[in-house]
Amino acid sequence: MAISALVEWIIREINRSKKEFIVTIDLSDKAAKPVPLYAKVKQAIVEKIYTGEWKPHDRVPSESELVKQFNCSRMTANRALRELTAEGFLFRLQGVGSFVAEPKGQSALFEIHSIADEIEARSHRHSCKVLKLAEVTANMTQAAELAIEIGTFIYHSIIVHYENDIPVQIEDRYVNALAVPEYLRQDFSQQTAHDYLSIVAPLTEGEHIVEAVAGDARSCRLLQIEENTPCLLISRRTWSKEHIVSSAKLLFPGNRYKLKGRFSS
């Protein structure tokens, strides 16, 4: 078809359907560059995600299965899966495989909410596992964070939060025992620590410090990600009147979560 005839056909189709088209016509004589095989593998996977054929948490073919399907090397298959994971299309569980990722969860940067509320607001299911709930004595770092004396008895909890059975946050929290004396008696598998503290020691002030960190071996094992995967770390302190109530480290896998902040001048 001649170029002029092609342009006329495009104009007729636009007028007929009333839709917008973006058309690129290459008039050069240069041959199109071949698409790398790993990019073709990525495109095939993304198309299945976008069309809904593969839904969030569906398992995608393994490296070996992709090698057979596309007649490519294992290195090519690995690169496709690795890049799609970095781009947020997939998440990988060690020893299990690669899965279609949910659209990234979103956490408020300038507001303090319960992670359970955030997850349920997305119509997803929240659950958690309490790994530690104990009384300890404050060392120099913890005493400084809670503005108390070294050696003071405080409470320590470690809780892993899940979204549809996928771990999305490790909550490592130290609590001022004088401000919240009944902390150890609570069942945090039924009510989040945030929700409980909001009731017994209503929040009057908060502090956030956000960092990008590499997950250590233990944290990555709990979050079911590869060691040294980039993570988001929120160091959060909360006050109730004149007391610092708690100091928490909230660790998120970077490829499953993002932070959103809104402010005005």
PDB file of N, CA and C in Angstrom, residues 107-112 169 206-214 230-237 248-254 257-262:
ATOM      1  N   SER A 107       1.792   2.675  51.168  1.00  0.00           N
ATOM      2  CA  SER A 107       1.764   3.056  52.566  1.00  0.00           C
ATOM      3  C   SER A 107       1.931   4.558  52.680  1.00  0.00           C
ATOM      4  N   ALA A 108       1.158   5.168  53.576  1.00  0.00           N
ATOM      5  CA  ALA A 108       1.213   6.612  53.732  1.00  0.00           C
ATOM      6  C   ALA A 108       2.522   7.015  54.393  1.00  0.00           C
ATOM      7  N   LEU A 109       3.198   8.019  53.817  1.00  0.00           N
ATOM      8  CA  LEU A 109       4.476   8.457  54.332  1.00  0.00           C
ATOM      9  C   LEU A 109       4.317   9.455  55.469  1.00  0.00           C
ATOM     10  N   PHE A 110       3.362  10.359  55.359  1.00  0.00           N
ATOM     11  CA  PHE A 110       3.220  11.413  56.348  1.00  0.00           C
ATOM     12  C   PHE A 110       2.096  11.143  57.342  1.00  0.00           C
ATOM     13  N   GLU A 111       1.412  10.033  57.211  1.00  0.00           N
ATOM     14  CA  GLU A 111       0.368   9.674  58.145  1.00  0.00           C
ATOM     15  C   GLU A 111       0.712   8.317  58.745  1.00  0.00           C
ATOM     16  N   ILE A 112       0.122   8.023  59.885  1.00  0.00           N
ATOM     17  CA  ILE A 112       0.383   6.750  60.556  1.00  0.00           C
ATOM     18  C   ILE A 112      -0.906   5.951  60.593  1.00  0.00           C
ATOM     19  N   GLN A 169       5.683  -7.065  55.633  1.00  0.00           N
ATOM     20  CA  GLN A 169       6.297  -6.170  56.613  1.00  0.00           C
ATOM     21  C   GLN A 169       6.781  -6.943  57.829  1.00  0.00           C
ATOM     22  N   GLY A 206       4.343  12.088  65.900  1.00  0.00           N
ATOM     23  CA  GLY A 206       5.052  10.963  65.297  1.00  0.00           C
ATOM     24  C   GLY A 206       6.275  11.421  64.537  1.00  0.00           C
ATOM     25  N   GLU A 207       7.204  10.504  64.347  1.00  0.00           N
ATOM     26  CA  GLU A 207       8.443  10.794  63.622  1.00  0.00           C
ATOM     27  C   GLU A 207       8.740   9.641  62.672  1.00  0.00           C
ATOM     28  N   HIS A 208       9.073   9.967  61.427  1.00  0.00           N
ATOM     29  CA  HIS A 208       9.423   8.968  60.428  1.00  0.00           C
ATOM     30  C   HIS A 208      10.828   9.219  59.907  1.00  0.00           C
ATOM     31  N   ILE A 209      11.599   8.166  59.771  1.00  0.00           N
ATOM     32  CA  ILE A 209      12.851   8.213  59.020  1.00  0.00           C
ATOM     33  C   ILE A 209      12.788   7.067  58.020  1.00  0.00           C
ATOM     34  N   VAL A 210      12.936   7.380  56.732  1.00  0.00           N
ATOM     35  CA  VAL A 210      12.811   6.366  55.680  1.00  0.00           C
ATOM     36  C   VAL A 210      14.177   6.132  55.043  1.00  0.00           C
ATOM     37  N   GLU A 211      14.556   4.861  54.931  1.00  0.00           N
ATOM     38  CA  GLU A 211      15.843   4.503  54.331  1.00  0.00           C
ATOM     39  C   GLU A 211      15.660   3.351  53.343  1.00  0.00           C
ATOM     40  N   ALA A 212      16.554   3.301  52.373  1.00  0.00           N
ATOM     41  CA  ALA A 212      16.662   2.130  51.494  1.00  0.00           C
ATOM     42  C   ALA A 212      17.805   1.280  52.035  1.00  0.00           C
ATOM     43  N   VAL A 213      17.542   0.026  52.323  1.00  0.00           N
ATOM     44  CA  VAL A 213      18.550  -0.859  52.909  1.00  0.00           C
ATOM     45  C   VAL A 213      18.543  -2.193  52.182  1.00  0.00           C
ATOM     46  N   ALA A 214      19.624  -2.931  52.338  1.00  0.00           N
ATOM     47  CA  ALA A 214      19.685  -4.303  51.834  1.00  0.00           C
ATOM     48  C   ALA A 214      19.254  -5.233  52.958  1.00  0.00           C
ATOM     49  N   PRO A 230      16.829  -5.179  47.910  1.00  0.00           N
ATOM     50  CA  PRO A 230      16.545  -3.834  48.418  1.00  0.00           C
ATOM     51  C   PRO A 230      15.218  -3.801  49.179  1.00  0.00           C
ATOM     52  N   CYS A 231      15.246  -3.147  50.325  1.00  0.00           N
ATOM     53  CA  CYS A 231      14.051  -3.034  51.168  1.00  0.00           C
ATOM     54  C   CYS A 231      13.851  -1.583  51.596  1.00  0.00           C
ATOM     55  N   LEU A 232      12.627  -1.272  51.986  1.00  0.00           N
ATOM     56  CA  LEU A 232      12.314   0.023  52.574  1.00  0.00           C
ATOM     57  C   LEU A 232      12.259  -0.138  54.086  1.00  0.00           C
ATOM     58  N   LEU A 233      12.962   0.710  54.799  1.00  0.00           N
ATOM     59  CA  LEU A 233      12.960   0.672  56.256  1.00  0.00           C
ATOM     60  C   LEU A 233      12.409   1.994  56.788  1.00  0.00           C
ATOM     61  N   ILE A 234      11.318   1.917  57.543  1.00  0.00           N
ATOM     62  CA  ILE A 234      10.767   3.086  58.221  1.00  0.00           C
ATOM     63  C   ILE A 234      11.084   2.960  59.706  1.00  0.00           C
ATOM     64  N   SER A 235      11.845   3.918  60.221  1.00  0.00           N
ATOM     65  CA  SER A 235      12.082   3.995  61.658  1.00  0.00           C
ATOM     66  C   SER A 235      11.059   4.984  62.208  1.00  0.00           C
ATOM     67  N   ARG A 236      10.188   4.516  63.068  1.00  0.00           N
ATOM     68  CA  ARG A 236       9.047   5.326  63.513  1.00  0.00           C
ATOM     69  C   ARG A 236       9.019   5.418  65.044  1.00  0.00           C
ATOM     70  N   ARG A 237       8.931   6.653  65.531  1.00  0.00           N
ATOM     71  CA  ARG A 237       8.706   6.871  66.961  1.00  0.00           C
ATOM     72  C   ARG A 237       7.377   7.603  67.124  1.00  0.00           C
ATOM     73  N   ALA A 248       9.710   1.855  66.579  1.00  0.00           N
ATOM     74  CA  ALA A 248       9.525   0.669  65.731  1.00  0.00           C
ATOM     75  C   ALA A 248      10.348   0.769  64.463  1.00  0.00           C
ATOM     76  N   LYS A 249      10.868  -0.373  64.028  1.00  0.00           N
ATOM     77  CA  LYS A 249      11.516  -0.511  62.724  1.00  0.00           C
ATOM     78  C   LYS A 249      10.579  -1.340  61.852  1.00  0.00           C
ATOM     79  N   LEU A 250      10.095  -0.746  60.767  1.00  0.00           N
ATOM     80  CA  LEU A 250       9.159  -1.413  59.863  1.00  0.00           C
ATOM     81  C   LEU A 250       9.874  -1.679  58.546  1.00  0.00           C
ATOM     82  N   LEU A 251      10.082  -2.944  58.234  1.00  0.00           N
ATOM     83  CA  LEU A 251      10.847  -3.328  57.052  1.00  0.00           C
ATOM     84  C   LEU A 251       9.923  -3.914  55.997  1.00  0.00           C
ATOM     85  N   PHE A 252       9.946  -3.319  54.803  1.00  0.00           N
ATOM     86  CA  PHE A 252       9.125  -3.762  53.677  1.00  0.00           C
ATOM     87  C   PHE A 252      10.026  -4.260  52.548  1.00  0.00           C
ATOM     88  N   PRO A 253       9.660  -5.332  51.826  1.00  0.00           N
ATOM     89  CA  PRO A 253      10.386  -5.681  50.599  1.00  0.00           C
ATOM     90  C   PRO A 253      10.155  -4.590  49.552  1.00  0.00           C
ATOM     91  N   GLY A 254      11.235  -4.064  49.003  1.00  0.00           N
ATOM     92  CA  GLY A 254      11.111  -2.914  48.103  1.00  0.00           C
ATOM     93  C   GLY A 254      10.310  -3.177  46.850  1.00  0.00           C
ATOM     94  N   TYR A 257       6.267  -2.910  47.830  1.00  0.00           N
ATOM     95  CA  TYR A 257       5.652  -1.803  48.551  1.00  0.00           C
ATOM     96  C   TYR A 257       6.193  -0.480  48.065  1.00  0.00           C
ATOM     97  N   LYS A 258       5.369   0.559  48.168  1.00  0.00           N
ATOM     98  CA  LYS A 258       5.799   1.913  47.885  1.00  0.00           C
ATOM     99  C   LYS A 258       5.179   2.844  48.931  1.00  0.00           C
ATOM    100  N   LEU A 259       5.793   3.991  49.084  1.00  0.00           N
ATOM    101  CA  LEU A 259       5.310   4.972  50.050  1.00  0.00           C
ATOM    102  C   LEU A 259       4.727   6.147  49.309  1.00  0.00           C
ATOM    103  N   LYS A 260       3.653   6.688  49.833  1.00  0.00           N
ATOM    104  CA  LYS A 260       2.998   7.831  49.211  1.00  0.00           C
ATOM    105  C   LYS A 260       2.905   8.959  50.227  1.00  0.00           C
ATOM    106  N   GLY A 261       3.325  10.145  49.815  1.00  0.00           N
ATOM    107  CA  GLY A 261       3.227  11.301  50.690  1.00  0.00           C
ATOM    108  C   GLY A 261       2.488  12.420  49.995  1.00  0.00           C
ATOM    109  N   ARG A 262       1.696  13.149  50.760  1.00  0.00           N
ATOM    110  CA  ARG A 262       0.966  14.289  50.218  1.00  0.00           C
ATOM    111  C   ARG A 262       1.137  15.461  51.168  1.00  0.00           C
TER     112      ARG A 262
END
